[in-house]
Amino acid sequence: MYGDLVNKLVLEAKRAQQLNESSKSEHLPMYQDDLVRNTLREIEQLKRDAELLKSQQELNQVEDKVARCQHFVTLLCMERNKRGLLAYQKLRSDTLDAMAWNKHGLDSVTALAAGEGADASLSHQEEEYLKDYTQIIADMKSGEFTDIDLSGSLTPPSDVFIDVRVLKDAGEIQTEYGVFNLIKDSQFFARQADVERLIQQGFLQRL
Amino acid sequence: MSLPKTLQQTFSPEEIQFIVENEPIRIFPRITVRSTVRQRRQRSSQQQMRWRLVTAEETPLNNMVATQTTEVALWLALLLKQQGKCSIVPPVWLTLKQLQMYIDYELKNPGRFSDLPMSWLVVAQLLFNRAADDLQDPVHLLRGKIQDLREIRQGKIFQGLKQLNESHLQLDNLSILEINELRPFVLGVMNKLKDLHASVADEEEGA
C-alpha cells in the first residue's frame, strides 16, 4: 500500500531512538538502504502519476473533479513519504551530532575511524556529513573559544581532586601537567581537570 | 545536539547543587588570614598569599580571623571544611526546634507549603554529609525531621497535581529541587492540556 514502506522506516527510527534512550549512549543501527531506495522509487512512481494526471487534465480542458482529487491524493502520498524520510534522516543525523560532540575532539582530535566503531552502518552521505560536522566543531573550538573545553564534561565540578582507577592499560599518557603511568588496576589521586578527558575516553573510572 | 537530551529541558541534580553552592553561609574560620598592621608594612618586602576570586567577594576571605564568624559562599565553606580550616555555622532553620515548627505548620495548613528557604533540601543534604559535626542537634534526629518534612510536602505536591490545568499553577515556597523533579511531568501534561484547550477554543470560535 501507499506509504507502507515509509511506515517501516519510521518504526525503525523509533526503535533506534528508544535504544539510545534506554542505554544512555549513542548507538546507530544499520542504515536501511533498501527501504529508503524503495520509498524513493515509490515517490518517483507517484510523481509520474501526478504528471500524467496533470497532462490529461490539460488535454481535456474540462473541470473534472475526480481527476483533481486523484491528483491531490497522489501529492499527499508523496508528501507523506517525504516526511517519513526526513524524520528518519533527522533522527540519524541527531545521533551523529551527539556522537561528534561526545567522542570526538577530546584531548587530541582522534581520527574518525578510531571513534566510530560502526562505520559500516553509516551511509556514504552520512559519513561525509559526520566528517564535516566534526570539522565545524573543531573550527569553532579553535576559533573564539580556545580556553573553553566546549565538548567537556557537563556535570558541574564538585571536588578539585578525585580518586580514579585505571580500567585498561594505556601505557604512559602525557597530560598537560605531567606524565601519568597508567597501569591497569592502579589508583590515582589526581586533579579532576586533568583526568576528565581520560575518563570520557574510558581509560579511567571515577571513584 | 551539543547538549544531551536529558539536559535540554531541565536541570540535573548536580546542576541544582551547583547553583545552591553559590549561596552565602556563615562560617567559623580556624585560621587567621587578616594581616596585622606590622605585616602590612612589611608586605613590600615579602608578598603574602591572598585570595583572588573572580566570582565571589574576596574581602571576607582575606580578613578571616579564627573564631570570628564571617560569610562566604557555600562551596568555599565546604572546601575549607574539608581541610579542617573552618566550621560551618548551620543555618537558623536547621535546628530540631525550627524544623518541628515547620512540620507543625505543614500539618496545620494542608493547602500551602511552609516558607522554608528555596534550597533547604540541598543544603541539608550537603551539611549532613560534609559538616555533620558542626550541627547543633544530633544528625540522625535532624535527618528524621527533614525526611518528615519532605514526605509531608511530597504528599501535598501529589494532591496539588490534581489541580493541573491549561493556564496556570501556583506553587509558593516550593524548593528548587522539588520543582526540578516535577518539571518534566508537569510541563508535559500542561502543554498537552493547553493544546487540547486551544483546539476546543478554535472550534467554538469557528461555530
Tab-separated table of C-alpha atoms in Angstrom:
chain	number	residue	atom	x	y	z
A	1	MET	CA	0.000	0.000	0.000
A	2	TYR	CA	0.902	3.641	-0.251
A	3	GLY	CA	3.242	4.676	2.477
A	4	ASP	CA	3.760	1.242	3.995
A	5	LEU	CA	7.457	1.307	3.288
A	6	VAL	CA	7.966	4.654	4.886
A	7	ASN	CA	5.974	3.462	7.872
A	8	LYS	CA	8.513	0.693	8.344
A	9	LEU	CA	11.259	3.260	8.146
A	10	VAL	CA	9.656	5.422	10.803
A	11	LEU	CA	9.205	2.437	13.090
A	12	GLU	CA	12.854	1.611	12.596
A	13	ALA	CA	13.806	5.144	13.559
A	14	LYS	CA	11.611	4.927	16.625
A	15	ARG	CA	13.289	1.714	17.701
A	16	ALA	CA	16.711	3.285	17.314
A	17	GLN	CA	15.607	6.252	19.396
A	18	GLN	CA	14.331	4.075	22.211
A	19	LEU	CA	17.518	2.069	22.132
A	20	ASN	CA	19.521	5.251	22.602
A	21	GLU	CA	17.351	6.443	25.437
A	22	SER	CA	17.432	3.201	27.351
A	23	SER	CA	21.159	2.612	27.009
A	24	LYS	CA	22.026	6.294	27.571
A	25	SER	CA	24.594	6.197	24.814
A	26	GLU	CA	24.638	6.774	21.113
A	27	HIS	CA	24.242	3.737	19.027
A	28	LEU	CA	23.386	3.758	15.387
A	29	PRO	CA	21.807	0.721	13.731
A	30	MET	CA	22.355	-0.128	10.079
A	31	TYR	CA	21.284	2.368	7.512
A	32	GLN	CA	18.137	0.938	5.884
A	33	ASP	CA	19.355	1.285	2.353
A	34	ASP	CA	16.704	-0.961	0.757
A	35	LEU	CA	13.792	0.692	2.476
A	36	VAL	CA	14.978	4.161	1.581
A	37	ARG	CA	15.598	3.183	-2.004
A	38	ASN	CA	12.182	1.556	-2.353
A	39	THR	CA	10.479	4.568	-0.815
A	40	LEU	CA	12.235	6.796	-3.281
A	41	ARG	CA	11.101	4.531	-6.096
A	42	GLU	CA	7.555	4.824	-4.818
A	43	ILE	CA	7.835	8.581	-4.798
A	44	GLU	CA	9.083	8.554	-8.359
A	45	GLN	CA	6.151	6.418	-9.385
A	46	LEU	CA	3.772	8.814	-7.676
A	47	LYS	CA	5.390	11.725	-9.374
A	48	ARG	CA	4.949	10.130	-12.752
A	49	ASP	CA	1.293	9.505	-11.920
A	50	ALA	CA	0.828	13.084	-10.883
A	51	GLU	CA	2.373	14.395	-14.069
A	52	LEU	CA	0.255	12.077	-16.144
A	53	LEU	CA	-2.909	13.225	-14.403
A	54	LYS	CA	-1.963	16.813	-14.896
A	55	SER	CA	-1.301	16.450	-18.582
A	56	GLN	CA	-4.574	14.591	-19.018
A	57	GLN	CA	-6.403	17.369	-17.273
A	58	GLU	CA	-4.838	19.971	-19.512
A	59	LEU	CA	-5.702	17.903	-22.547
A	60	ASN	CA	-9.367	17.536	-21.676
A	61	GLN	CA	-9.753	21.143	-20.608
A	62	VAL	CA	-12.831	20.283	-18.588
A	63	GLU	CA	-13.407	20.697	-14.901
A	64	ASP	CA	-13.046	17.079	-13.801
A	65	LYS	CA	-13.380	16.886	-10.046
A	66	VAL	CA	-12.459	13.206	-9.846
A	67	ALA	CA	-9.215	13.724	-11.680
A	68	ARG	CA	-8.351	16.628	-9.469
A	69	CYS	CA	-8.986	14.563	-6.387
A	70	GLN	CA	-6.712	11.848	-7.767
A	71	HIS	CA	-4.011	14.397	-8.335
A	72	PHE	CA	-4.435	15.749	-4.839
A	73	VAL	CA	-4.195	12.331	-3.168
A	74	THR	CA	-1.077	11.485	-5.119
A	75	LEU	CA	0.536	14.690	-3.958
A	76	LEU	CA	-0.406	13.930	-0.360
A	77	CYS	CA	1.161	10.494	-0.609
A	78	MET	CA	4.375	11.998	-1.903
A	79	GLU	CA	4.295	14.480	0.897
A	80	ARG	CA	3.863	11.758	3.478
A	81	ASN	CA	6.723	9.725	2.098
A	82	LYS	CA	8.930	12.758	2.165
A	83	ARG	CA	8.021	13.471	5.748
A	84	GLY	CA	8.882	9.948	6.801
A	85	LEU	CA	12.217	10.030	5.032
A	86	LEU	CA	13.082	13.362	6.562
A	87	ALA	CA	12.176	12.173	10.042
A	88	TYR	CA	14.325	9.081	9.637
A	89	GLN	CA	17.270	11.066	8.400
A	90	LYS	CA	16.893	13.755	11.037
A	91	LEU	CA	16.930	11.233	13.857
A	92	ARG	CA	20.044	9.646	12.482
A	93	SER	CA	21.799	12.950	11.999
A	94	ASP	CA	20.895	13.963	15.564
A	95	THR	CA	22.561	10.812	16.812
A	96	LEU	CA	25.572	11.555	14.676
A	97	ASP	CA	25.743	15.073	16.092
A	98	ALA	CA	25.640	13.731	19.619
A	99	MET	CA	28.447	11.313	18.738
A	100	ALA	CA	30.502	14.125	17.298
A	101	TRP	CA	30.057	16.159	20.456
A	102	ASN	CA	30.706	13.354	22.907
A	103	LYS	CA	33.535	11.396	21.472
A	104	HIS	CA	35.464	13.433	19.020
A	105	GLY	CA	37.912	16.172	19.570
A	106	LEU	CA	38.707	15.375	23.158
A	107	ASP	CA	42.290	15.946	24.085
A	108	SER	CA	43.816	15.049	20.755
A	109	VAL	CA	41.474	15.159	17.826
A	110	THR	CA	41.354	11.483	17.026
A	111	ALA	CA	40.708	10.161	13.612
A	112	LEU	CA	37.148	9.312	12.763
A	113	ALA	CA	37.941	5.677	12.312
A	114	ALA	CA	39.056	5.311	15.912
A	115	GLY	CA	35.944	6.892	17.303
A	116	GLU	CA	33.475	5.179	15.049
A	117	GLY	CA	33.010	1.529	15.868
A	118	ALA	CA	30.242	1.140	13.340
A	119	ASP	CA	31.465	2.878	10.257
A	120	ALA	CA	29.747	0.315	8.114
A	121	SER	CA	26.365	1.236	9.500
A	122	LEU	CA	26.597	4.733	8.068
A	123	SER	CA	25.682	5.557	4.541
A	124	HIS	CA	28.252	7.312	2.439
A	125	GLN	CA	26.488	10.659	2.724
A	126	GLU	CA	26.263	10.316	6.489
A	127	GLU	CA	29.973	9.673	6.717
A	128	GLU	CA	30.613	12.836	4.767
A	129	TYR	CA	28.210	14.709	6.973
A	130	LEU	CA	29.838	13.456	10.168
A	131	LYS	CA	33.272	14.373	8.900
A	132	ASP	CA	32.172	17.879	8.005
A	133	TYR	CA	30.295	18.346	11.242
A	134	THR	CA	33.317	17.302	13.286
A	135	GLN	CA	35.316	19.784	11.301
A	136	ILE	CA	32.833	22.524	12.117
A	137	ILE	CA	33.045	21.735	15.817
A	138	ALA	CA	36.824	21.728	15.661
A	139	ASP	CA	36.792	25.061	13.867
A	140	MET	CA	34.552	26.582	16.467
A	141	LYS	CA	36.726	25.325	19.303
A	142	SER	CA	39.888	26.625	17.729
A	143	GLY	CA	38.276	29.922	16.939
A	144	GLU	CA	36.972	32.227	19.570
A	145	PHE	CA	36.662	29.880	22.495
A	146	THR	CA	40.074	28.270	22.738
A	147	ASP	CA	40.142	28.479	26.513
A	148	ILE	CA	36.884	26.689	26.974
A	149	ASP	CA	36.547	22.958	26.602
A	150	LEU	CA	33.167	23.080	24.946
A	151	SER	CA	32.778	19.366	24.498
A	152	GLY	CA	33.948	18.566	28.003
A	153	SER	CA	32.049	17.069	30.867
A	154	LEU	CA	28.646	18.566	31.501
A	155	THR	CA	28.414	17.702	35.170
A	156	PRO	CA	29.429	20.649	37.313
A	157	PRO	CA	32.651	20.140	39.263
A	158	SER	CA	32.275	19.299	42.915
A	159	ASP	CA	35.736	18.322	44.122
A	160	VAL	CA	39.038	19.601	42.894
A	161	PHE	CA	40.845	16.328	43.497
A	162	ILE	CA	39.308	12.951	42.861
A	163	ASP	CA	40.287	9.311	43.087
A	164	VAL	CA	40.425	7.459	39.819
A	165	ARG	CA	41.071	3.846	38.991
A	166	VAL	CA	42.622	2.707	35.745
A	167	LEU	CA	40.312	0.418	33.806
A	168	LYS	CA	42.523	-0.590	30.934
A	169	ASP	CA	46.158	-0.402	30.251
A	170	ALA	CA	47.203	2.631	28.327
A	171	GLY	CA	50.881	2.977	28.899
A	172	GLU	CA	52.208	6.366	29.732
A	173	ILE	CA	49.923	9.205	28.921
A	174	GLN	CA	51.106	12.709	28.805
A	175	THR	CA	48.735	15.141	30.379
A	176	GLU	CA	49.161	18.835	30.305
A	177	TYR	CA	50.562	18.742	33.829
A	178	GLY	CA	52.981	15.838	33.737
A	179	VAL	CA	53.171	12.173	32.961
A	180	PHE	CA	50.855	9.512	34.300
A	181	ASN	CA	51.892	5.922	34.095
A	182	LEU	CA	48.598	4.169	33.578
A	183	ILE	CA	48.816	0.563	34.668
A	184	LYS	CA	45.647	-1.437	34.895
A	185	ASP	CA	44.012	-1.502	38.340
A	186	SER	CA	46.240	1.159	39.798
A	187	GLN	CA	44.711	4.103	41.561
A	188	PHE	CA	45.456	7.789	41.385
A	189	PHE	CA	44.568	10.844	43.349
A	190	ALA	CA	44.516	13.404	40.626
A	191	ARG	CA	43.140	16.748	39.719
A	192	GLN	CA	39.761	16.380	38.136
A	193	ALA	CA	40.548	18.751	35.308
A	194	ASP	CA	43.487	16.606	34.220
A	195	VAL	CA	41.753	13.266	34.145
A	196	GLU	CA	38.386	14.382	32.814
A	197	ARG	CA	39.280	13.515	29.264
A	198	LEU	CA	40.706	10.143	30.133
A	199	ILE	CA	37.510	9.343	31.987
A	200	GLN	CA	35.469	10.297	28.952
A	201	GLN	CA	37.612	8.103	26.752
A	202	GLY	CA	37.029	5.202	29.108
A	203	PHE	CA	40.542	4.692	30.424
A	204	LEU	CA	39.744	5.707	33.955
A	205	GLN	CA	36.881	5.155	36.283
A	206	ARG	CA	35.889	7.699	38.832
A	207	LEU	CA	35.720	6.594	42.428
B	1	MET	CA	22.921	18.243	19.606
B	2	SER	CA	25.643	19.685	21.706
B	3	LEU	CA	23.515	19.189	24.787
B	4	PRO	CA	22.254	15.681	25.565
B	5	LYS	CA	18.505	15.181	25.563
B	6	THR	CA	18.297	14.642	29.297
B	7	LEU	CA	19.625	18.131	29.950
B	8	GLN	CA	17.667	20.045	27.362
B	9	GLN	CA	14.504	20.570	29.338
B	10	THR	CA	15.554	20.565	32.944
B	11	PHE	CA	18.471	20.704	35.361
B	12	SER	CA	20.278	17.669	36.613
B	13	PRO	CA	20.506	17.290	40.417
B	14	GLU	CA	24.219	18.054	40.165
B	15	GLU	CA	23.452	21.342	38.488
B	16	ILE	CA	20.949	22.186	41.203
B	17	GLN	CA	23.632	21.532	43.778
B	18	PHE	CA	25.992	23.722	41.806
B	19	ILE	CA	23.503	26.571	41.825
B	20	VAL	CA	22.882	26.215	45.526
B	21	GLU	CA	26.581	26.153	46.312
B	22	ASN	CA	26.767	29.798	45.352
B	23	GLU	CA	24.635	30.872	48.278
B	24	PRO	CA	26.317	32.588	51.208
B	25	ILE	CA	26.741	30.823	54.526
B	26	ARG	CA	28.345	31.780	57.822
B	27	ILE	CA	31.499	30.049	58.966
B	28	PHE	CA	33.825	29.989	61.941
B	29	PRO	CA	37.295	30.140	60.438
B	30	ARG	CA	40.021	28.233	62.246
B	31	ILE	CA	42.761	30.142	60.530
B	32	THR	CA	43.686	33.773	60.623
B	33	VAL	CA	44.340	35.392	57.313
B	34	ARG	CA	43.959	39.014	58.200
B	35	SER	CA	47.367	40.576	58.309
B	36	THR	CA	48.312	42.830	61.170
B	37	VAL	CA	49.408	46.381	60.626
B	38	ARG	CA	53.020	45.431	61.072
B	39	GLN	CA	52.763	42.703	58.494
B	40	ARG	CA	51.095	45.087	56.129
B	41	ARG	CA	54.035	47.417	56.430
B	42	GLN	CA	56.440	44.647	55.672
B	43	ARG	CA	54.469	43.442	52.723
B	44	SER	CA	56.546	45.363	50.255
B	45	SER	CA	59.437	43.063	51.065
B	46	GLN	CA	57.597	39.728	51.159
B	47	GLN	CA	54.487	39.165	49.118
B	48	GLN	CA	51.788	37.348	51.048
B	49	MET	CA	49.370	34.866	49.510
B	50	ARG	CA	45.989	36.482	49.109
B	51	TRP	CA	42.687	35.171	47.821
B	52	ARG	CA	41.883	36.427	44.374
B	53	LEU	CA	38.457	35.371	43.228
B	54	VAL	CA	36.510	36.220	40.126
B	55	THR	CA	33.054	35.022	41.032
B	56	ALA	CA	32.890	35.737	44.738
B	57	GLU	CA	33.648	38.513	47.158
B	58	GLU	CA	37.249	38.160	48.380
B	59	THR	CA	37.401	40.690	51.193
B	60	PRO	CA	35.776	38.416	53.797
B	61	LEU	CA	38.289	35.726	52.894
B	62	ASN	CA	41.301	37.962	53.186
B	63	ASN	CA	40.047	39.176	56.549
B	64	MET	CA	39.380	35.854	58.232
B	65	VAL	CA	40.169	35.762	61.933
B	66	ALA	CA	39.964	32.489	63.811
B	67	THR	CA	36.615	32.017	65.628
B	68	GLN	CA	35.104	35.220	64.279
B	69	THR	CA	32.192	34.381	62.071
B	70	THR	CA	32.219	35.546	58.524
B	71	GLU	CA	30.085	34.950	55.488
B	72	VAL	CA	31.385	33.135	52.418
B	73	ALA	CA	29.943	31.160	49.542
B	74	LEU	CA	28.864	27.638	50.386
B	75	TRP	CA	31.305	25.995	48.001
B	76	LEU	CA	34.195	27.751	49.671
B	77	ALA	CA	32.908	26.864	53.101
B	78	LEU	CA	32.756	23.208	52.117
B	79	LEU	CA	36.240	23.351	50.657
B	80	LEU	CA	37.644	24.867	53.836
B	81	LYS	CA	35.665	22.439	55.950
B	82	GLN	CA	37.131	19.510	54.064
B	83	GLN	CA	40.584	20.628	55.116
B	84	GLY	CA	39.536	21.348	58.675
B	85	LYS	CA	40.120	25.052	58.325
B	86	CYS	CA	36.681	26.183	59.371
B	87	SER	CA	33.478	25.011	60.921
B	88	ILE	CA	30.192	25.882	59.347
B	89	VAL	CA	27.512	27.715	61.267
B	90	PRO	CA	24.340	25.833	60.461
B	91	PRO	CA	21.541	27.988	59.066
B	92	VAL	CA	18.878	29.033	61.558
B	93	TRP	CA	16.222	26.788	60.110
B	94	LEU	CA	18.360	23.686	60.526
B	95	THR	CA	17.583	23.021	64.189
B	96	LEU	CA	15.236	20.485	65.691
B	97	LYS	CA	13.020	23.178	67.160
B	98	GLN	CA	12.698	25.173	63.987
B	99	LEU	CA	12.113	22.124	61.848
B	100	GLN	CA	9.418	20.960	64.244
B	101	MET	CA	7.724	24.338	63.793
B	102	TYR	CA	7.802	23.895	60.057
B	103	ILE	CA	6.338	20.423	60.374
B	104	ASP	CA	3.544	21.741	62.594
B	105	TYR	CA	2.803	24.449	60.076
B	106	GLU	CA	2.708	21.935	57.252
B	107	LEU	CA	0.298	19.738	59.157
B	108	LYS	CA	-1.936	22.636	60.149
B	109	ASN	CA	-2.168	24.111	56.651
B	110	PRO	CA	-2.895	21.368	54.166
B	111	GLY	CA	-3.337	23.911	51.375
B	112	ARG	CA	0.057	25.530	51.438
B	113	PHE	CA	3.764	24.976	51.923
B	114	SER	CA	5.778	26.423	54.802
B	115	ASP	CA	8.312	29.067	53.867
B	116	LEU	CA	11.471	27.023	54.034
B	117	PRO	CA	14.363	28.522	52.089
B	118	MET	CA	14.439	27.691	48.420
B	119	SER	CA	17.453	25.430	48.784
B	120	TRP	CA	16.608	23.633	52.012
B	121	LEU	CA	16.850	20.080	50.720
B	122	VAL	CA	20.192	20.538	49.018
B	123	VAL	CA	21.763	22.486	51.856
B	124	ALA	CA	20.563	19.964	54.423
B	125	GLN	CA	21.939	17.135	52.332
B	126	LEU	CA	25.314	18.829	51.885
B	127	LEU	CA	25.672	19.752	55.535
B	128	PHE	CA	24.646	16.300	56.763
B	129	ASN	CA	27.199	14.665	54.553
B	130	ARG	CA	30.112	17.009	54.919
B	131	ALA	CA	29.658	19.044	58.049
B	132	ALA	CA	27.782	16.699	60.327
B	133	ASP	CA	29.890	17.588	63.384
B	134	ASP	CA	29.020	21.290	63.159
B	135	LEU	CA	25.294	20.898	63.571
B	136	GLN	CA	23.803	21.753	66.934
B	137	ASP	CA	21.477	18.791	67.191
B	138	PRO	CA	22.272	15.153	66.565
B	139	VAL	CA	22.330	14.436	62.869
B	140	HIS	CA	20.093	11.390	62.936
B	141	LEU	CA	17.285	13.379	64.535
B	142	LEU	CA	17.686	16.211	62.038
B	143	ARG	CA	17.707	13.734	59.213
B	144	GLY	CA	14.459	12.314	60.527
B	145	LYS	CA	12.832	15.736	60.658
B	146	ILE	CA	13.993	16.618	57.162
B	147	GLN	CA	12.656	13.327	55.917
B	148	ASP	CA	9.309	14.018	57.629
B	149	LEU	CA	9.097	17.440	56.042
B	150	ARG	CA	9.952	16.029	52.677
B	151	GLU	CA	7.282	13.380	52.894
B	152	ILE	CA	4.590	15.766	54.071
B	153	ARG	CA	5.374	18.173	51.267
B	154	GLN	CA	5.552	15.363	48.745
B	155	GLY	CA	2.071	14.307	49.744
B	156	LYS	CA	0.819	17.841	49.250
B	157	ILE	CA	2.508	18.040	45.863
B	158	PHE	CA	0.730	14.899	44.743
B	159	GLN	CA	-2.548	16.346	45.983
B	160	GLY	CA	-1.792	19.536	44.099
B	161	LEU	CA	-1.211	17.667	40.851
B	162	LYS	CA	-4.956	17.076	40.708
B	163	GLN	CA	-5.320	20.789	40.030
B	164	LEU	CA	-3.227	20.752	36.866
B	165	ASN	CA	-4.874	22.880	34.215
B	166	GLU	CA	-4.008	24.527	30.956
B	167	SER	CA	-3.407	28.039	32.194
B	168	HIS	CA	-1.505	28.317	35.443
B	169	LEU	CA	-0.292	26.732	38.637
B	170	GLN	CA	0.658	28.407	41.865
B	171	LEU	CA	3.428	26.820	43.887
B	172	ASP	CA	4.561	29.189	46.597
B	173	ASN	CA	7.521	28.167	48.730
B	174	LEU	CA	8.309	25.081	46.758
B	175	SER	CA	12.018	24.417	46.836
B	176	ILE	CA	14.292	24.326	43.827
B	177	LEU	CA	14.818	20.574	43.996
B	178	GLU	CA	11.132	19.797	44.379
B	179	ILE	CA	10.311	21.932	41.374
B	180	ASN	CA	13.089	20.357	39.388
B	181	GLU	CA	11.837	16.840	39.843
B	182	LEU	CA	8.289	17.899	38.979
B	183	ARG	CA	9.216	19.898	35.934
B	184	PRO	CA	9.261	17.300	33.155
B	185	PHE	CA	5.951	15.790	34.220
B	186	VAL	CA	4.050	18.994	34.909
B	187	LEU	CA	5.289	20.752	31.803
B	188	GLY	CA	4.392	17.816	29.598
B	189	VAL	CA	0.890	17.500	30.998
B	190	MET	CA	0.212	21.218	30.981
B	191	ASN	CA	1.399	21.582	27.400
B	192	LYS	CA	-0.900	18.774	26.323
B	193	LEU	CA	-3.802	20.330	28.184
B	194	LYS	CA	-3.065	23.649	26.563
B	195	ASP	CA	-3.082	22.075	23.113
B	196	LEU	CA	-6.381	20.367	23.797
B	197	HIS	CA	-7.859	23.545	25.169
B	198	ALA	CA	-6.685	25.591	22.196
B	199	SER	CA	-8.255	23.175	19.736
B	200	VAL	CA	-11.580	23.323	21.575
B	201	ALA	CA	-11.444	27.126	21.659
B	202	ASP	CA	-10.775	27.213	17.927
B	203	GLU	CA	-13.798	25.086	17.256
B	204	GLU	CA	-16.006	27.265	19.391
B	205	GLU	CA	-14.834	30.325	17.570
B	206	GLY	CA	-15.485	28.717	14.229
B	207	ALA	CA	-19.015	27.680	15.205
